[in-house]
PDB file of C-alpha atoms in Angstrom:
ATOM      1  CA  MET A   1     -24.305   1.158 -29.107  1.00 49.00           C
ATOM      2  CA  THR A   2     -21.529   0.290 -31.494  1.00 56.00           C
ATOM      3  CA  ASP A   3     -21.450  -2.825 -33.665  1.00 78.00           C
ATOM      4  CA  ARG A   4     -17.680  -3.152 -33.238  1.00 88.00           C
ATOM      5  CA  PHE A   5     -15.388  -2.894 -30.228  1.00 94.00           C
ATOM      6  CA  ARG A   6     -11.672  -3.575 -30.652  1.00 95.00           C
ATOM      7  CA  ILE A   7      -9.449  -4.361 -27.705  1.00 96.00           C
ATOM      8  CA  ALA A   8      -5.668  -4.279 -28.033  1.00 97.00           C
ATOM      9  CA  ALA A   9      -3.949  -6.341 -25.351  1.00 96.00           C
ATOM     10  CA  ALA A  10      -0.289  -5.514 -24.780  1.00 96.00           C
ATOM     11  CA  GLN A  11       1.326  -8.246 -22.680  1.00 93.00           C
ATOM     12  CA  LEU A  12       4.628  -6.433 -22.251  1.00 94.00           C
ATOM     13  CA  ASN A  13       7.420  -6.845 -19.720  1.00 93.00           C
ATOM     14  CA  PRO A  14       7.701  -3.752 -17.493  1.00 96.00           C
ATOM     15  CA  THR A  15      10.769  -3.240 -15.330  1.00 96.00           C
ATOM     16  CA  VAL A  16      10.275  -2.868 -11.587  1.00 96.00           C
ATOM     17  CA  GLY A  17      10.872   0.746 -10.598  1.00 96.00           C
ATOM     18  CA  ALA A  18      11.600   2.004 -14.133  1.00 97.00           C
ATOM     19  CA  LEU A  19       8.541   4.239 -14.372  1.00 98.00           C
ATOM     20  CA  GLY A  20       9.706   6.323 -17.336  1.00 97.00           C
ATOM     21  CA  ASP A  21      10.677   3.236 -19.337  1.00 98.00           C
ATOM     22  CA  ASN A  22       7.343   1.596 -18.512  1.00 98.00           C
ATOM     23  CA  VAL A  23       5.431   4.696 -19.622  1.00 98.00           C
ATOM     24  CA  ALA A  24       7.432   4.714 -22.876  1.00 98.00           C
ATOM     25  CA  LYS A  25       6.503   1.046 -23.488  1.00 98.00           C
ATOM     26  CA  ALA A  26       2.849   1.877 -22.843  1.00 98.00           C
ATOM     27  CA  VAL A  27       2.966   4.857 -25.245  1.00 98.00           C
ATOM     28  CA  GLU A  28       4.460   2.673 -27.990  1.00 98.00           C
ATOM     29  CA  ALA A  29       1.748   0.039 -27.436  1.00 98.00           C
ATOM     30  CA  TRP A  30      -0.866   2.813 -27.554  1.00 98.00           C
ATOM     31  CA  LYS A  31       0.497   4.050 -30.891  1.00 97.00           C
ATOM     32  CA  VAL A  32       0.185   0.539 -32.344  1.00 97.00           C
ATOM     33  CA  ALA A  33      -3.332   0.177 -30.904  1.00 97.00           C
ATOM     34  CA  LYS A  34      -4.277   3.560 -32.372  1.00 97.00           C
ATOM     35  CA  ALA A  35      -2.948   2.588 -35.808  1.00 97.00           C
ATOM     36  CA  GLU A  36      -5.007  -0.617 -35.590  1.00 96.00           C
ATOM     37  CA  LYS A  37      -8.098   1.457 -34.696  1.00 96.00           C
ATOM     38  CA  ALA A  38      -8.547  -0.157 -31.290  1.00 96.00           C
ATOM     39  CA  ASP A  39     -11.129   1.276 -28.918  1.00 95.00           C
ATOM     40  CA  LEU A  40      -9.282   0.159 -25.806  1.00 97.00           C
ATOM     41  CA  LEU A  41      -5.681  -0.726 -24.957  1.00 98.00           C
ATOM     42  CA  VAL A  42      -5.311  -3.087 -21.992  1.00 97.00           C
ATOM     43  CA  LEU A  43      -1.982  -3.344 -20.170  1.00 97.00           C
ATOM     44  CA  PRO A  44      -1.146  -5.699 -17.278  1.00 94.00           C
ATOM     45  CA  GLU A  45      -1.714  -5.422 -13.564  1.00 94.00           C
ATOM     46  CA  MET A  46       0.818  -3.094 -11.864  1.00 95.00           C
ATOM     47  CA  PHE A  47       2.364  -2.235 -15.248  1.00 97.00           C
ATOM     48  CA  ILE A  48       3.500   1.273 -14.329  1.00 98.00           C
ATOM     49  CA  GLY A  49       5.644   0.185 -11.385  1.00 97.00           C
ATOM     50  CA  GLY A  50       6.477  -3.297 -12.621  1.00 95.00           C
ATOM     51  CA  TYR A  51       5.482  -6.551 -10.960  1.00 89.00           C
ATOM     52  CA  GLN A  52       6.220  -7.837  -8.273  1.00 88.00           C
ATOM     53  CA  LEU A  53       6.855  -4.657  -6.316  1.00 90.00           C
ATOM     54  CA  PHE A  54       7.192  -6.229  -2.864  1.00 89.00           C
ATOM     55  CA  ASP A  55       7.989  -3.597  -0.199  1.00 92.00           C
ATOM     56  CA  LEU A  56       8.966  -0.928  -2.744  1.00 94.00           C
ATOM     57  CA  VAL A  57       5.229  -0.243  -3.064  1.00 94.00           C
ATOM     58  CA  LYS A  58       5.100   0.832   0.601  1.00 94.00           C
ATOM     59  CA  LYS A  59       7.302   3.859  -0.034  1.00 96.00           C
ATOM     60  CA  PRO A  60       5.094   6.977  -0.311  1.00 96.00           C
ATOM     61  CA  ALA A  61       7.422   8.615  -2.837  1.00 97.00           C
ATOM     62  CA  PHE A  62       7.154   5.541  -5.054  1.00 97.00           C
ATOM     63  CA  HIS A  63       3.370   5.241  -5.142  1.00 94.00           C
ATOM     64  CA  ARG A  64       3.070   9.022  -5.676  1.00 97.00           C
ATOM     65  CA  ALA A  65       5.530   8.746  -8.583  1.00 98.00           C
ATOM     66  CA  CYS A  66       3.485   5.867 -10.025  1.00 98.00           C
ATOM     67  CA  VAL A  67       0.306   7.949 -10.106  1.00 98.00           C
ATOM     68  CA  ALA A  68       2.260  10.840 -11.644  1.00 98.00           C
ATOM     69  CA  ALA A  69       3.493   8.403 -14.320  1.00 98.00           C
ATOM     70  CA  VAL A  70      -0.117   7.338 -15.012  1.00 98.00           C
ATOM     71  CA  GLU A  71      -1.069  11.016 -15.375  1.00 98.00           C
ATOM     72  CA  ASP A  72       1.887  11.509 -17.740  1.00 98.00           C
ATOM     73  CA  LEU A  73       0.718   8.551 -19.825  1.00 98.00           C
ATOM     74  CA  ALA A  74      -2.795  10.020 -19.923  1.00 97.00           C
ATOM     75  CA  ALA A  75      -1.402  13.318 -21.215  1.00 97.00           C
ATOM     76  CA  GLN A  76       0.694  11.545 -23.871  1.00 97.00           C
ATOM     77  CA  THR A  77      -2.309   9.552 -25.121  1.00 96.00           C
ATOM     78  CA  ALA A  78      -4.804  12.418 -25.230  1.00 95.00           C
ATOM     79  CA  ASP A  79      -5.168  12.927 -28.969  1.00 90.00           C
ATOM     80  CA  GLY A  80      -8.126  10.740 -29.821  1.00 88.00           C
ATOM     81  CA  GLY A  81      -6.699   7.244 -29.762  1.00 92.00           C
ATOM     82  CA  PRO A  82      -7.942   4.309 -27.754  1.00 96.00           C
ATOM     83  CA  GLN A  83      -8.718   4.561 -24.080  1.00 96.00           C
ATOM     84  CA  VAL A  84      -6.127   2.862 -21.871  1.00 97.00           C
ATOM     85  CA  LEU A  85      -6.480   0.470 -18.939  1.00 97.00           C
ATOM     86  CA  ILE A  86      -3.230   0.311 -16.962  1.00 98.00           C
ATOM     87  CA  GLY A  87      -2.262  -1.033 -13.555  1.00 97.00           C
ATOM     88  CA  SER A  88      -0.556   0.957 -10.823  1.00 97.00           C
ATOM     89  CA  PRO A  89      -0.495   1.234  -7.053  1.00 97.00           C
ATOM     90  CA  LEU A  90      -2.808   3.893  -5.649  1.00 97.00           C
ATOM     91  CA  PHE A  91      -2.733   5.409  -2.176  1.00 97.00           C
ATOM     92  CA  GLU A  92      -5.916   7.182  -1.137  1.00 95.00           C
ATOM     93  CA  ASP A  93      -7.756   7.842   2.101  1.00 95.00           C
ATOM     94  CA  GLY A  94      -4.990   6.184   4.117  1.00 96.00           C
ATOM     95  CA  ALA A  95      -5.081   2.898   2.175  1.00 97.00           C
ATOM     96  CA  LEU A  96      -2.861   1.403  -0.513  1.00 97.00           C
ATOM     97  CA  PHE A  97      -4.614  -0.346  -3.420  1.00 97.00           C
ATOM     98  CA  ASN A  98      -3.620  -2.511  -6.340  1.00 96.00           C
ATOM     99  CA  ALA A  99      -5.477  -0.486  -8.959  1.00 97.00           C
ATOM    100  CA  VAL A 100      -6.244  -0.195 -12.656  1.00 97.00           C
ATOM    101  CA  PHE A 101      -6.752   3.249 -14.179  1.00 97.00           C
ATOM    102  CA  LEU A 102      -8.961   3.953 -17.192  1.00 97.00           C
ATOM    103  CA  LEU A 103      -7.443   6.831 -19.166  1.00 97.00           C
ATOM    104  CA  GLU A 104      -9.459   8.937 -21.582  1.00 95.00           C
ATOM    105  CA  ASP A 105      -9.044  12.367 -23.201  1.00 94.00           C
ATOM    106  CA  GLY A 106      -5.806  13.167 -21.377  1.00 95.00           C
ATOM    107  CA  GLY A 107      -7.005  12.292 -17.892  1.00 96.00           C
ATOM    108  CA  ILE A 108      -8.046   9.546 -15.530  1.00 96.00           C
ATOM    109  CA  LYS A 109     -11.676   8.638 -16.245  1.00 95.00           C
ATOM    110  CA  THR A 110     -12.061   6.140 -13.408  1.00 95.00           C
ATOM    111  CA  VAL A 111     -10.126   3.787 -11.154  1.00 97.00           C
ATOM    112  CA  PHE A 112     -10.738   0.141 -10.314  1.00 96.00           C
ATOM    113  CA  ARG A 113      -9.323  -1.310  -7.092  1.00 97.00           C
ATOM    114  CA  LYS A 114      -8.526  -4.999  -6.632  1.00 95.00           C
ATOM    115  CA  HIS A 115     -10.818  -7.005  -4.369  1.00 95.00           C
ATOM    116  CA  GLU A 116      -9.284 -10.511  -4.180  1.00 92.00           C
ATOM    117  CA  LEU A 117      -5.754 -10.227  -2.811  1.00 94.00           C
ATOM    118  CA  PRO A 118      -3.636 -13.388  -3.169  1.00 90.00           C
ATOM    119  CA  ASN A 119      -1.477 -14.432  -0.257  1.00 88.00           C
ATOM    120  CA  TYR A 120       0.358 -17.609  -1.225  1.00 86.00           C
ATOM    121  CA  GLY A 121       3.636 -18.527  -2.895  1.00 82.00           C
ATOM    122  CA  VAL A 122       5.325 -15.331  -4.048  1.00 82.00           C
ATOM    123  CA  PHE A 123       2.173 -13.256  -3.486  1.00 86.00           C
ATOM    124  CA  ASP A 124       1.973 -11.124  -0.346  1.00 89.00           C
ATOM    125  CA  GLU A 125      -0.824  -8.770  -1.368  1.00 92.00           C
ATOM    126  CA  LYS A 126      -2.874  -8.992   1.843  1.00 92.00           C
ATOM    127  CA  ARG A 127       0.063  -7.454   3.714  1.00 93.00           C
ATOM    128  CA  LEU A 128       0.734  -4.788   1.095  1.00 94.00           C
ATOM    129  CA  PHE A 129      -2.690  -3.722  -0.177  1.00 96.00           C
ATOM    130  CA  THR A 130      -6.199  -3.020   1.025  1.00 96.00           C
ATOM    131  CA  SER A 131      -9.041  -5.023  -0.491  1.00 95.00           C
ATOM    132  CA  ALA A 132     -11.692  -2.893  -2.191  1.00 95.00           C
ATOM    133  CA  PRO A 133     -15.361  -3.746  -2.660  1.00 92.00           C
ATOM    134  CA  PRO A 134     -16.162  -5.433  -5.984  1.00 87.00           C
ATOM    135  CA  ARG A 135     -17.125  -2.986  -8.701  1.00 87.00           C
ATOM    136  CA  GLY A 136     -19.589  -3.333 -11.523  1.00 88.00           C
ATOM    137  CA  PRO A 137     -19.014  -2.658 -15.219  1.00 91.00           C
ATOM    138  CA  ILE A 138     -18.558   0.720 -16.879  1.00 90.00           C
ATOM    139  CA  SER A 139     -19.197   2.022 -20.371  1.00 89.00           C
ATOM    140  CA  VAL A 140     -16.320   2.438 -22.818  1.00 90.00           C
ATOM    141  CA  ASN A 141     -17.383   3.831 -26.202  1.00 87.00           C
ATOM    142  CA  GLY A 142     -20.921   2.634 -25.569  1.00 88.00           C
ATOM    143  CA  VAL A 143     -19.906  -0.908 -24.572  1.00 92.00           C
ATOM    144  CA  ARG A 144     -20.271  -2.091 -20.986  1.00 93.00           C
ATOM    145  CA  ILE A 145     -17.132  -3.822 -19.748  1.00 92.00           C
ATOM    146  CA  GLY A 146     -16.061  -5.291 -16.455  1.00 91.00           C
ATOM    147  CA  VAL A 147     -12.539  -4.773 -15.194  1.00 92.00           C
ATOM    148  CA  PRO A 148     -11.535  -7.568 -12.842  1.00 91.00           C
ATOM    149  CA  ILE A 149      -7.937  -7.397 -11.677  1.00 90.00           C
ATOM    150  CA  CYS A 150      -6.357 -10.851 -11.864  1.00 91.00           C
ATOM    151  CA  GLU A 151      -7.943 -12.991  -9.129  1.00 89.00           C
ATOM    152  CA  ASP A 152     -11.036 -10.781  -9.026  1.00 89.00           C
ATOM    153  CA  ALA A 153     -12.117 -12.793 -12.074  1.00 89.00           C
ATOM    154  CA  TRP A 154     -11.722 -16.120 -10.263  1.00 87.00           C
ATOM    155  CA  PHE A 155     -14.390 -15.610  -7.611  1.00 81.00           C
ATOM    156  CA  PRO A 156     -18.160 -15.052  -7.905  1.00 74.00           C
ATOM    157  CA  ASP A 157     -18.125 -11.580  -6.248  1.00 61.00           C
TER     158      ASP A 157
END
């Protein structure tokens, strides 16, 4: 167990649909986090595709391109810097999820899928995404962390 764990939070403004630009913003934030000796860089929900995606997220080519962009980011951040948590849509097993990817050593270490999907005001997530079971914490550099995605943190599950 470590006696220090540094988290860099990058509250940036991604552009909807501009995957390459969003990856470039994430890489720049990662470089700053690396220079600051962070253990983990945390980027916002749905950062890769931008937020709100509305029906764009239902296009198979778009959610495939989002995962490819996450894989590209993983490859660009492979040289020993902080691990990265970044949001992106994920389609798997016939379901579309609002997900967060944990990147480490040039690849995807694990994926978290959102459980609590808002459906009020501008939010239409119950129509767009599948709810996933709540997930417990994981270990990052010897520290156990939980990864709630937005409203997942607001409810006891």
